[in-house]
Amino acid sequence: MSKEAVLLDGSAKSKEIQEEISIEVENLRKKAGVIPKLAIIFVGNDPASESYIKLQQKICSKVGIESEVVDLPEEISQNELLAELDKLNNDDEVNGILIQMPLPDHIENDKVIRSINPAKDVDAFHPYNIGELVIDGDAYVPCTPEGVMELFKRYDIKLRGKDVTVVGHSNIVGKPMALLLLNENATVSVCHIDTEDTASYTKESDIVIVAAGVPNLITVDMIKEGAIVIDVGINEVDGEIVGDVDFENVKEKAGAITPVPGGAGPMTIAMLLKDTLKSCKEMLNN
Ligand code: NAD
C-alpha cells in the first residue's frame, strides 16, 4: 500500500514564478524604461475563451506586463485578420502575440500560424519554433508542455532514462511534450486515439502525462505503484472542472500527481508571462 501521492502544486509554483517575473519586469522598467507587452488576438465571442483571456490579462497586470486584446468579429475575412496580425508583428511595443484558438471555420489556421512573427510567437505555434524544438534549439516552446517541464524542474523530478508515456498527440500539447522529454533523454511512448492498448504503456511507465480531453481516461489499474502522474486535461463535468485522470483513486497509488484545477493550468500561464518577458529582453538586445 503506497502512502498518498505528493501533490504537485501548479498554483503555488506558478505564484512563485510570477513573483520572480514581477521582479524582473520592475528591473527592466527601471533600467531600460520598457514594459513587456502581450497582444492577444480574439476572433468571435466564445465565452470560455473570453474568460480565459480575462484571467491571462489579470495575471499579466499582476506581474506588471501590459496586455492588449485585439477583439475581432467572427465574420472577419482571412485577409483582414492577417492584416491585423501584421500590425502586431511590426509593432515594436508588442513582444508576444497569442492567437486565441479555435478560429472560425472560414479561416485557415495554418495560414495564420505561419504568418506570426516567430520572434513574437510566445506559444510556439509557428513551424520555425517547432522545428527548433526538434533539434533542441533555443526558441519558444508551447506553453503547456513548457509548464509541465518547469513543474518537473521545480520538484526536482529527474527525467533522464525514465520511461514516460504521453497520452495525446496534439500539436500544442502531446507532440511538443514528447520532444521536450526526448531532449532530456527520457524514453518516451506516445499514445493517442488509435492506440490499441494504452494501459499496456502507462502501466509500465515511471511518469504518465495525459492530455486527451477525456474525463476518467486514466484509472488506477493503468498506473504503476509510485508513478508520477501529470494531468493536463480540462473537462467540464456537471458544472465542475475535472482532468483526464481518476484523481481520487490514482492518488492512492501514484508517487506524485497534479490536481485539476491547480496543476498544469496555472503553469501554462506562468510560461506565457516568462516567454513574453524573454521576447522583450531579446528585442532590447537586437
Ligand atoms: P486535442 O483534442 O487536440 O487532442 C487530443 C489528443 O488526445 C489527441 O492526440 C487524441 O488522439 C488523444 N485522445 C483522445 N481520446 C483518446 C483516448 N481515448 N485514448 C488515448 N488518446 C486519446 O486536445 P489538446 O488541445 O491537446 O488538449 C488536450 C486536453 O488538454 C484538453 O482537455 C484540453 O482542454 C487540455 N489543455 C489544457 C491546457 C492547460 O493549460 N492545462 C492547455 C491545452 C490543453
mmCIF file of C-alpha atoms and ligand atoms in Angstrom:
data_model
loop_
_atom_site.group_PDB
_atom_site.id
_atom_site.type_symbol
_atom_site.label_atom_id
_atom_site.label_comp_id
_atom_site.label_asym_id
_atom_site.label_seq_id
_atom_site.Cartn_x
_atom_site.Cartn_y
_atom_site.Cartn_z
ATOM 1 C CA MET A 1 0.000 0.000 0.000
ATOM 2 C CA SER A 2 1.653 3.250 -1.044
ATOM 3 C CA LYS A 3 1.344 6.376 1.056
ATOM 4 C CA GLU A 4 -0.731 9.117 -0.533
ATOM 5 C CA ALA A 5 0.866 10.865 -3.507
ATOM 6 C CA VAL A 6 2.766 14.133 -3.274
ATOM 7 C CA LEU A 7 0.549 16.846 -4.706
ATOM 8 C CA LEU A 8 2.382 18.699 -7.471
ATOM 9 C CA ASP A 9 1.021 22.135 -6.736
ATOM 10 C CA GLY A 10 0.995 24.061 -10.014
ATOM 11 C CA SER A 11 -0.824 27.019 -8.444
ATOM 12 C CA ALA A 12 1.884 27.504 -5.808
ATOM 13 C CA LYS A 13 4.741 27.063 -8.305
ATOM 14 C CA SER A 14 3.021 29.433 -10.734
ATOM 15 C CA LYS A 15 2.802 32.096 -7.999
ATOM 16 C CA GLU A 16 6.494 31.588 -7.239
ATOM 17 C CA ILE A 17 7.333 32.137 -10.936
ATOM 18 C CA GLN A 18 5.028 35.158 -11.142
ATOM 19 C CA GLU A 19 6.893 36.746 -8.235
ATOM 20 C CA GLU A 20 10.235 36.135 -9.959
ATOM 21 C CA ILE A 21 8.871 37.620 -13.190
ATOM 22 C CA SER A 22 7.453 40.710 -11.496
ATOM 23 C CA ILE A 23 10.891 41.494 -10.028
ATOM 24 C CA GLU A 24 12.486 41.195 -13.477
ATOM 25 C CA VAL A 25 9.753 43.294 -15.082
ATOM 26 C CA GLU A 26 10.261 46.025 -12.487
ATOM 27 C CA ASN A 27 14.046 45.988 -13.059
ATOM 28 C CA LEU A 28 13.526 46.255 -16.808
ATOM 29 C CA ARG A 29 11.184 49.211 -16.327
ATOM 30 C CA LYS A 30 13.653 50.992 -14.057
ATOM 31 C CA LYS A 31 16.797 50.279 -16.081
ATOM 32 C CA ALA A 32 15.547 50.396 -19.665
ATOM 33 C CA GLY A 33 12.218 52.217 -19.309
ATOM 34 C CA VAL A 34 10.486 49.340 -21.065
ATOM 35 C CA ILE A 35 7.307 47.441 -20.183
ATOM 36 C CA PRO A 36 6.828 43.984 -21.784
ATOM 37 C CA LYS A 37 3.603 43.672 -23.751
ATOM 38 C CA LEU A 38 1.482 40.702 -24.789
ATOM 39 C CA ALA A 39 -1.126 41.044 -27.559
ATOM 40 C CA ILE A 40 -3.956 38.519 -27.772
ATOM 41 C CA ILE A 41 -5.960 38.174 -30.973
ATOM 42 C CA PHE A 42 -9.500 37.086 -30.153
ATOM 43 C CA VAL A 43 -11.851 36.348 -33.034
ATOM 44 C CA GLY A 44 -15.571 35.912 -32.213
ATOM 45 C CA ASN A 45 -17.044 35.660 -28.727
ATOM 46 C CA ASP A 46 -16.639 32.153 -27.344
ATOM 47 C CA PRO A 47 -17.399 32.587 -23.597
ATOM 48 C CA ALA A 48 -14.786 30.036 -22.416
ATOM 49 C CA SER A 49 -12.074 31.791 -24.454
ATOM 50 C CA GLU A 50 -13.259 35.157 -23.193
ATOM 51 C CA SER A 51 -12.948 34.158 -19.545
ATOM 52 C CA TYR A 52 -9.527 32.554 -20.160
ATOM 53 C CA ILE A 53 -8.316 35.781 -21.811
ATOM 54 C CA LYS A 54 -9.599 37.822 -18.844
ATOM 55 C CA LEU A 55 -7.638 35.567 -16.497
ATOM 56 C CA GLN A 56 -4.485 35.957 -18.612
ATOM 57 C CA GLN A 57 -4.896 39.742 -18.566
ATOM 58 C CA LYS A 58 -5.407 39.782 -14.809
ATOM 59 C CA ILE A 59 -2.200 37.817 -14.225
ATOM 60 C CA CYS A 60 -0.278 39.945 -16.752
ATOM 61 C CA SER A 61 -1.264 43.068 -14.854
ATOM 62 C CA LYS A 62 -0.332 41.440 -11.526
ATOM 63 C CA VAL A 63 3.282 40.995 -12.701
ATOM 64 C CA GLY A 64 3.429 44.359 -14.490
ATOM 65 C CA ILE A 65 3.194 43.039 -18.073
ATOM 66 C CA GLU A 66 0.962 45.094 -20.329
ATOM 67 C CA SER A 67 -1.674 43.202 -22.313
ATOM 68 C CA GLU A 68 -3.899 44.168 -25.192
ATOM 69 C CA VAL A 69 -6.789 42.167 -26.613
ATOM 70 C CA VAL A 70 -7.422 42.706 -30.308
ATOM 71 C CA ASP A 71 -11.125 41.868 -30.445
ATOM 72 C CA LEU A 72 -12.212 40.906 -33.943
ATOM 73 C CA PRO A 73 -15.674 39.946 -35.228
ATOM 74 C CA GLU A 74 -16.497 36.303 -36.047
ATOM 75 C CA GLU A 75 -17.125 37.216 -39.711
ATOM 76 C CA ILE A 76 -13.733 38.883 -40.262
ATOM 77 C CA SER A 77 -12.115 37.816 -43.545
ATOM 78 C CA GLN A 78 -8.842 35.938 -43.567
ATOM 79 C CA ASN A 79 -7.038 38.843 -45.221
ATOM 80 C CA GLU A 80 -8.348 41.314 -42.653
ATOM 81 C CA LEU A 81 -7.189 39.018 -39.852
ATOM 82 C CA LEU A 82 -3.753 38.673 -41.439
ATOM 83 C CA ALA A 83 -3.544 42.467 -41.747
ATOM 84 C CA GLU A 84 -4.273 42.821 -38.001
ATOM 85 C CA LEU A 85 -1.629 40.210 -37.245
ATOM 86 C CA ASP A 86 0.860 42.031 -39.441
ATOM 87 C CA LYS A 87 0.331 45.254 -37.470
ATOM 88 C CA LEU A 88 1.263 43.400 -34.272
ATOM 89 C CA ASN A 89 4.193 41.649 -35.982
ATOM 90 C CA ASN A 90 5.622 45.069 -36.838
ATOM 91 C CA ASP A 91 4.734 46.948 -33.660
ATOM 92 C CA ASP A 92 7.954 47.458 -31.684
ATOM 93 C CA GLU A 93 5.983 47.764 -28.445
ATOM 94 C CA VAL A 94 4.453 44.284 -28.782
ATOM 95 C CA ASN A 95 6.719 41.476 -27.552
ATOM 96 C CA GLY A 96 4.400 38.479 -27.512
ATOM 97 C CA ILE A 97 1.489 37.554 -29.782
ATOM 98 C CA LEU A 98 -1.063 34.927 -28.862
ATOM 99 C CA ILE A 99 -3.847 33.839 -31.187
ATOM 100 C CA GLN A 100 -6.775 32.515 -29.209
ATOM 101 C CA MET A 101 -7.908 29.228 -30.718
ATOM 102 C CA PRO A 102 -10.193 27.992 -32.143
ATOM 103 C CA LEU A 103 -10.518 30.361 -35.091
ATOM 104 C CA PRO A 104 -13.772 30.376 -37.104
ATOM 105 C CA ASP A 105 -14.111 27.658 -39.792
ATOM 106 C CA HIS A 106 -13.648 30.023 -42.748
ATOM 107 C CA ILE A 107 -10.135 30.970 -41.568
ATOM 108 C CA GLU A 108 -7.226 28.677 -42.491
ATOM 109 C CA ASN A 109 -5.448 28.022 -39.186
ATOM 110 C CA ASP A 110 -2.281 27.011 -40.931
ATOM 111 C CA LYS A 111 -2.047 30.250 -42.912
ATOM 112 C CA VAL A 112 -2.485 32.338 -39.756
ATOM 113 C CA ILE A 113 0.023 30.294 -37.737
ATOM 114 C CA ARG A 114 2.642 30.614 -40.487
ATOM 115 C CA SER A 115 2.122 34.393 -40.523
ATOM 116 C CA ILE A 116 3.049 35.057 -36.872
ATOM 117 C CA ASN A 117 6.466 36.642 -36.467
ATOM 118 C CA PRO A 118 8.386 33.663 -34.951
ATOM 119 C CA ALA A 119 10.287 36.066 -32.658
ATOM 120 C CA LYS A 120 6.975 37.062 -31.002
ATOM 121 C CA ASP A 121 5.367 33.608 -31.167
ATOM 122 C CA VAL A 122 5.347 33.037 -27.405
ATOM 123 C CA ASP A 123 3.092 29.947 -27.591
ATOM 124 C CA ALA A 124 5.260 28.425 -30.345
ATOM 125 C CA PHE A 125 2.596 27.810 -32.995
ATOM 126 C CA HIS A 126 4.933 28.679 -35.884
ATOM 127 C CA PRO A 127 6.765 25.801 -37.642
ATOM 128 C CA TYR A 128 10.065 27.651 -37.096
ATOM 129 C CA ASN A 129 9.717 27.316 -33.321
ATOM 130 C CA ILE A 130 8.518 23.703 -33.536
ATOM 131 C CA GLY A 131 11.494 22.912 -35.796
ATOM 132 C CA GLU A 132 13.875 24.422 -33.241
ATOM 133 C CA LEU A 133 12.274 22.222 -30.592
ATOM 134 C CA VAL A 134 13.003 19.108 -32.679
ATOM 135 C CA ILE A 135 16.729 19.963 -32.728
ATOM 136 C CA ASP A 136 16.711 21.125 -29.069
ATOM 137 C CA GLY A 137 17.390 24.696 -30.152
ATOM 138 C CA ASP A 138 16.777 27.876 -28.221
ATOM 139 C CA ALA A 139 13.332 29.042 -29.288
ATOM 140 C CA TYR A 140 9.810 29.285 -27.908
ATOM 141 C CA VAL A 141 8.116 26.126 -26.708
ATOM 142 C CA PRO A 142 4.321 25.675 -26.458
ATOM 143 C CA CYS A 143 3.421 26.998 -23.002
ATOM 144 C CA THR A 144 1.563 23.956 -21.632
ATOM 145 C CA PRO A 145 4.314 21.355 -22.136
ATOM 146 C CA GLU A 146 6.866 24.010 -21.152
ATOM 147 C CA GLY A 147 4.922 24.444 -17.900
ATOM 148 C CA VAL A 148 4.973 20.694 -17.241
ATOM 149 C CA MET A 149 8.768 20.671 -17.720
ATOM 150 C CA GLU A 150 9.083 23.603 -15.327
ATOM 151 C CA LEU A 151 6.998 21.702 -12.764
ATOM 152 C CA PHE A 152 9.400 18.725 -13.055
ATOM 153 C CA LYS A 153 12.321 21.101 -12.562
ATOM 154 C CA ARG A 154 10.839 22.822 -9.528
ATOM 155 C CA TYR A 155 10.007 19.495 -7.858
ATOM 156 C CA ASP A 156 13.444 18.138 -8.777
ATOM 157 C CA ILE A 157 11.951 15.256 -10.774
ATOM 158 C CA LYS A 158 14.654 13.683 -12.919
ATOM 159 C CA LEU A 159 13.794 12.637 -16.469
ATOM 160 C CA ARG A 160 16.990 11.094 -17.840
ATOM 161 C CA GLY A 161 16.457 7.388 -18.516
ATOM 162 C CA LYS A 162 12.877 7.417 -17.186
ATOM 163 C CA ASP A 163 10.094 5.594 -19.022
ATOM 164 C CA VAL A 164 7.441 8.182 -19.832
ATOM 165 C CA THR A 165 4.105 7.785 -21.599
ATOM 166 C CA VAL A 166 2.378 10.814 -23.082
ATOM 167 C CA VAL A 167 -1.310 10.233 -23.798
ATOM 168 C CA GLY A 168 -2.418 12.637 -26.547
ATOM 169 C CA HIS A 169 -0.524 13.747 -29.642
ATOM 170 C CA SER A 170 -1.848 17.208 -30.489
ATOM 171 C CA ASN A 171 0.484 19.812 -31.983
ATOM 172 C CA ILE A 172 0.140 22.072 -28.932
ATOM 173 C CA VAL A 173 0.482 19.575 -26.095
ATOM 174 C CA GLY A 174 1.273 15.898 -26.778
ATOM 175 C CA LYS A 175 3.854 16.161 -29.581
ATOM 176 C CA PRO A 176 5.909 19.036 -28.124
ATOM 177 C CA MET A 177 5.694 17.330 -24.704
ATOM 178 C CA ALA A 178 7.226 14.175 -26.183
ATOM 179 C CA LEU A 179 10.004 16.190 -27.873
ATOM 180 C CA LEU A 180 10.863 18.076 -24.681
ATOM 181 C CA LEU A 181 11.138 14.766 -22.815
ATOM 182 C CA LEU A 182 13.318 13.231 -25.539
ATOM 183 C CA ASN A 183 15.562 16.280 -25.347
ATOM 184 C CA GLU A 184 16.087 15.352 -21.676
ATOM 185 C CA ASN A 185 16.884 11.727 -22.609
ATOM 186 C CA ALA A 186 13.710 10.176 -21.239
ATOM 187 C CA THR A 187 12.400 7.096 -23.076
ATOM 188 C CA VAL A 188 9.091 8.255 -24.491
ATOM 189 C CA SER A 189 5.972 6.444 -25.715
ATOM 190 C CA VAL A 190 3.120 8.438 -27.217
ATOM 191 C CA CYS A 191 -0.428 7.050 -27.143
ATOM 192 C CA HIS A 192 -3.426 8.501 -28.950
ATOM 193 C CA ILE A 193 -6.967 7.754 -30.016
ATOM 194 C CA ASP A 194 -5.882 4.850 -32.259
ATOM 195 C CA THR A 195 -3.509 3.238 -29.758
ATOM 196 C CA GLU A 196 -4.878 -0.267 -29.222
ATOM 197 C CA ASP A 197 -3.850 -0.755 -25.611
ATOM 198 C CA THR A 198 -2.912 2.497 -23.867
ATOM 199 C CA ALA A 199 -2.860 0.755 -20.472
ATOM 200 C CA SER A 200 -0.025 -1.530 -21.598
ATOM 201 C CA TYR A 201 2.156 1.586 -21.952
ATOM 202 C CA THR A 202 1.001 3.563 -18.919
ATOM 203 C CA LYS A 203 1.285 0.535 -16.567
ATOM 204 C CA GLU A 204 4.995 0.228 -17.313
ATOM 205 C CA SER A 205 5.789 3.948 -17.032
ATOM 206 C CA ASP A 206 7.606 5.896 -14.330
ATOM 207 C CA ILE A 207 5.815 9.040 -15.495
ATOM 208 C CA VAL A 208 2.441 9.373 -17.245
ATOM 209 C CA ILE A 209 1.374 12.681 -18.819
ATOM 210 C CA VAL A 210 -2.209 12.849 -20.031
ATOM 211 C CA ALA A 211 -3.629 15.432 -22.450
ATOM 212 C CA ALA A 212 -6.608 13.845 -24.167
ATOM 213 C CA GLY A 213 -9.671 15.771 -23.022
ATOM 214 C CA VAL A 214 -11.449 12.591 -21.829
ATOM 215 C CA PRO A 215 -12.615 12.521 -18.184
ATOM 216 C CA ASN A 216 -11.546 9.398 -16.246
ATOM 217 C CA LEU A 217 -9.456 8.097 -19.143
ATOM 218 C CA ILE A 218 -6.655 7.085 -16.773
ATOM 219 C CA THR A 219 -7.803 4.792 -13.985
ATOM 220 C CA VAL A 220 -5.867 3.368 -11.047
ATOM 221 C CA ASP A 221 -5.298 -0.035 -12.716
ATOM 222 C CA MET A 222 -3.415 1.761 -15.534
ATOM 223 C CA ILE A 223 -0.765 3.214 -13.227
ATOM 224 C CA LYS A 224 2.375 1.658 -11.750
ATOM 225 C CA GLU A 225 2.826 1.933 -7.966
ATOM 226 C CA GLY A 226 4.695 5.174 -7.190
ATOM 227 C CA ALA A 227 4.434 6.626 -10.720
ATOM 228 C CA ILE A 228 4.302 10.373 -11.339
ATOM 229 C CA VAL A 229 1.044 11.407 -12.988
ATOM 230 C CA ILE A 230 0.571 14.733 -14.760
ATOM 231 C CA ASP A 231 -2.988 15.562 -15.782
ATOM 232 C CA VAL A 232 -3.202 18.260 -18.453
ATOM 233 C CA GLY A 233 -6.864 17.593 -19.317
ATOM 234 C CA ILE A 234 -9.542 20.195 -18.665
ATOM 235 C CA ASN A 235 -13.118 18.946 -18.876
ATOM 236 C CA GLU A 236 -16.397 20.259 -17.554
ATOM 237 C CA VAL A 237 -18.490 17.545 -15.927
ATOM 238 C CA ASP A 238 -21.729 18.500 -14.116
ATOM 239 C CA GLY A 239 -20.546 22.090 -13.816
ATOM 240 C CA GLU A 240 -17.173 21.093 -12.333
ATOM 241 C CA ILE A 241 -13.721 21.212 -13.891
ATOM 242 C CA VAL A 242 -12.006 17.808 -13.917
ATOM 243 C CA GLY A 243 -8.980 16.373 -15.676
ATOM 244 C CA ASP A 244 -8.436 13.135 -17.600
ATOM 245 C CA VAL A 245 -7.289 11.134 -14.563
ATOM 246 C CA ASP A 246 -9.447 9.452 -11.916
ATOM 247 C CA PHE A 247 -7.699 11.628 -9.331
ATOM 248 C CA GLU A 248 -9.274 10.248 -6.139
ATOM 249 C CA ASN A 249 -8.229 6.653 -6.803
ATOM 250 C CA VAL A 250 -4.980 7.262 -8.687
ATOM 251 C CA LYS A 251 -3.605 9.470 -5.897
ATOM 252 C CA GLU A 252 -3.661 6.424 -3.578
ATOM 253 C CA LYS A 253 -1.223 4.569 -5.837
ATOM 254 C CA ALA A 254 0.833 7.290 -7.538
ATOM 255 C CA GLY A 255 4.012 8.742 -6.053
ATOM 256 C CA ALA A 256 3.107 12.264 -7.155
ATOM 257 C CA ILE A 257 0.161 13.767 -9.033
ATOM 258 C CA THR A 258 -1.127 17.112 -10.311
ATOM 259 C CA PRO A 259 -4.627 18.232 -9.310
ATOM 260 C CA VAL A 260 -7.145 19.692 -11.769
ATOM 261 C CA PRO A 261 -7.616 22.581 -11.425
ATOM 262 C CA GLY A 262 -4.369 23.825 -9.900
ATOM 263 C CA GLY A 263 -1.796 21.700 -11.732
ATOM 264 C CA ALA A 264 -0.754 22.159 -15.360
ATOM 265 C CA GLY A 265 -3.159 25.075 -16.000
ATOM 266 C CA PRO A 266 -1.519 27.756 -13.817
ATOM 267 C CA MET A 267 1.930 26.651 -15.045
ATOM 268 C CA THR A 268 0.809 27.364 -18.642
ATOM 269 C CA ILE A 269 0.004 30.989 -17.795
ATOM 270 C CA ALA A 270 3.292 31.395 -15.918
ATOM 271 C CA MET A 271 5.184 30.231 -19.032
ATOM 272 C CA LEU A 272 3.280 32.715 -21.195
ATOM 273 C CA LEU A 273 4.484 35.534 -18.949
ATOM 274 C CA LYS A 274 8.026 34.154 -18.857
ATOM 275 C CA ASP A 275 8.175 33.949 -22.656
ATOM 276 C CA THR A 276 6.752 37.467 -23.125
ATOM 277 C CA LEU A 277 9.466 38.788 -20.810
ATOM 278 C CA LYS A 278 12.095 36.758 -22.706
ATOM 279 C CA SER A 279 10.923 38.247 -26.014
ATOM 280 C CA CYS A 280 11.062 41.763 -24.562
ATOM 281 C CA LYS A 281 14.632 41.248 -23.367
ATOM 282 C CA GLU A 282 15.675 39.809 -26.732
ATOM 283 C CA MET A 283 14.068 42.699 -28.634
ATOM 284 C CA LEU A 284 16.011 45.147 -26.440
ATOM 285 C CA ASN A 285 19.278 43.377 -27.234
ATOM 286 C CA ASN A 286 18.702 43.363 -31.007
HETATM 287 P P1 NAD B 1 -6.804 17.675 -28.886
HETATM 288 O O1 NAD B 1 -8.266 17.379 -28.938
HETATM 289 O O2 NAD B 1 -6.162 18.492 -29.934
HETATM 290 O O3 NAD B 1 -6.021 16.285 -28.803
HETATM 291 C C1 NAD B 1 -6.474 15.237 -28.001
HETATM 292 C C2 NAD B 1 -5.475 14.128 -28.082
HETATM 293 O O4 NAD B 1 -5.906 13.058 -27.245
HETATM 294 C C3 NAD B 1 -5.334 13.516 -29.485
HETATM 295 O O5 NAD B 1 -3.982 13.229 -29.731
HETATM 296 C C4 NAD B 1 -6.137 12.239 -29.419
HETATM 297 O O6 NAD B 1 -5.646 11.237 -30.306
HETATM 298 C C5 NAD B 1 -5.943 11.836 -27.964
HETATM 299 N N1 NAD B 1 -7.038 11.032 -27.441
HETATM 300 C C6 NAD B 1 -8.366 11.334 -27.458
HETATM 301 N N2 NAD B 1 -9.069 10.317 -26.910
HETATM 302 C C7 NAD B 1 -8.175 9.389 -26.528
HETATM 303 C C8 NAD B 1 -8.298 8.115 -25.922
HETATM 304 N N3 NAD B 1 -9.499 7.604 -25.609
HETATM 305 N N4 NAD B 1 -7.175 7.414 -25.678
HETATM 306 C C9 NAD B 1 -5.954 7.906 -25.987
HETATM 307 N N5 NAD B 1 -5.781 9.112 -26.584
HETATM 308 C C10 NAD B 1 -6.892 9.838 -26.844
HETATM 309 O O7 NAD B 1 -6.585 18.304 -27.448
HETATM 310 P P2 NAD B 1 -5.413 19.205 -26.832
HETATM 311 O O8 NAD B 1 -5.576 20.580 -27.350
HETATM 312 O O9 NAD B 1 -4.108 18.516 -26.916
HETATM 313 O O10 NAD B 1 -5.892 19.212 -25.318
HETATM 314 C C11 NAD B 1 -5.979 18.015 -24.572
HETATM 315 C C12 NAD B 1 -6.598 18.307 -23.226
HETATM 316 O O11 NAD B 1 -5.731 19.199 -22.533
HETATM 317 C C13 NAD B 1 -7.948 19.019 -23.275
HETATM 318 O O12 NAD B 1 -8.715 18.601 -22.162
HETATM 319 C C14 NAD B 1 -7.589 20.477 -23.137
HETATM 320 O O13 NAD B 1 -8.648 21.245 -22.586
HETATM 321 C C15 NAD B 1 -6.434 20.377 -22.191
HETATM 322 N N6 NAD B 1 -5.494 21.500 -22.280
HETATM 323 C C16 NAD B 1 -5.086 22.039 -21.109
HETATM 324 C C17 NAD B 1 -4.177 23.069 -21.115
HETATM 325 C C18 NAD B 1 -3.738 23.635 -19.806
HETATM 326 O O14 NAD B 1 -3.275 24.759 -19.750
HETATM 327 N N7 NAD B 1 -3.805 22.860 -18.712
HETATM 328 C C19 NAD B 1 -3.693 23.580 -22.309
HETATM 329 C C20 NAD B 1 -4.080 22.977 -23.512
HETATM 330 C C21 NAD B 1 -4.990 21.918 -23.472
#
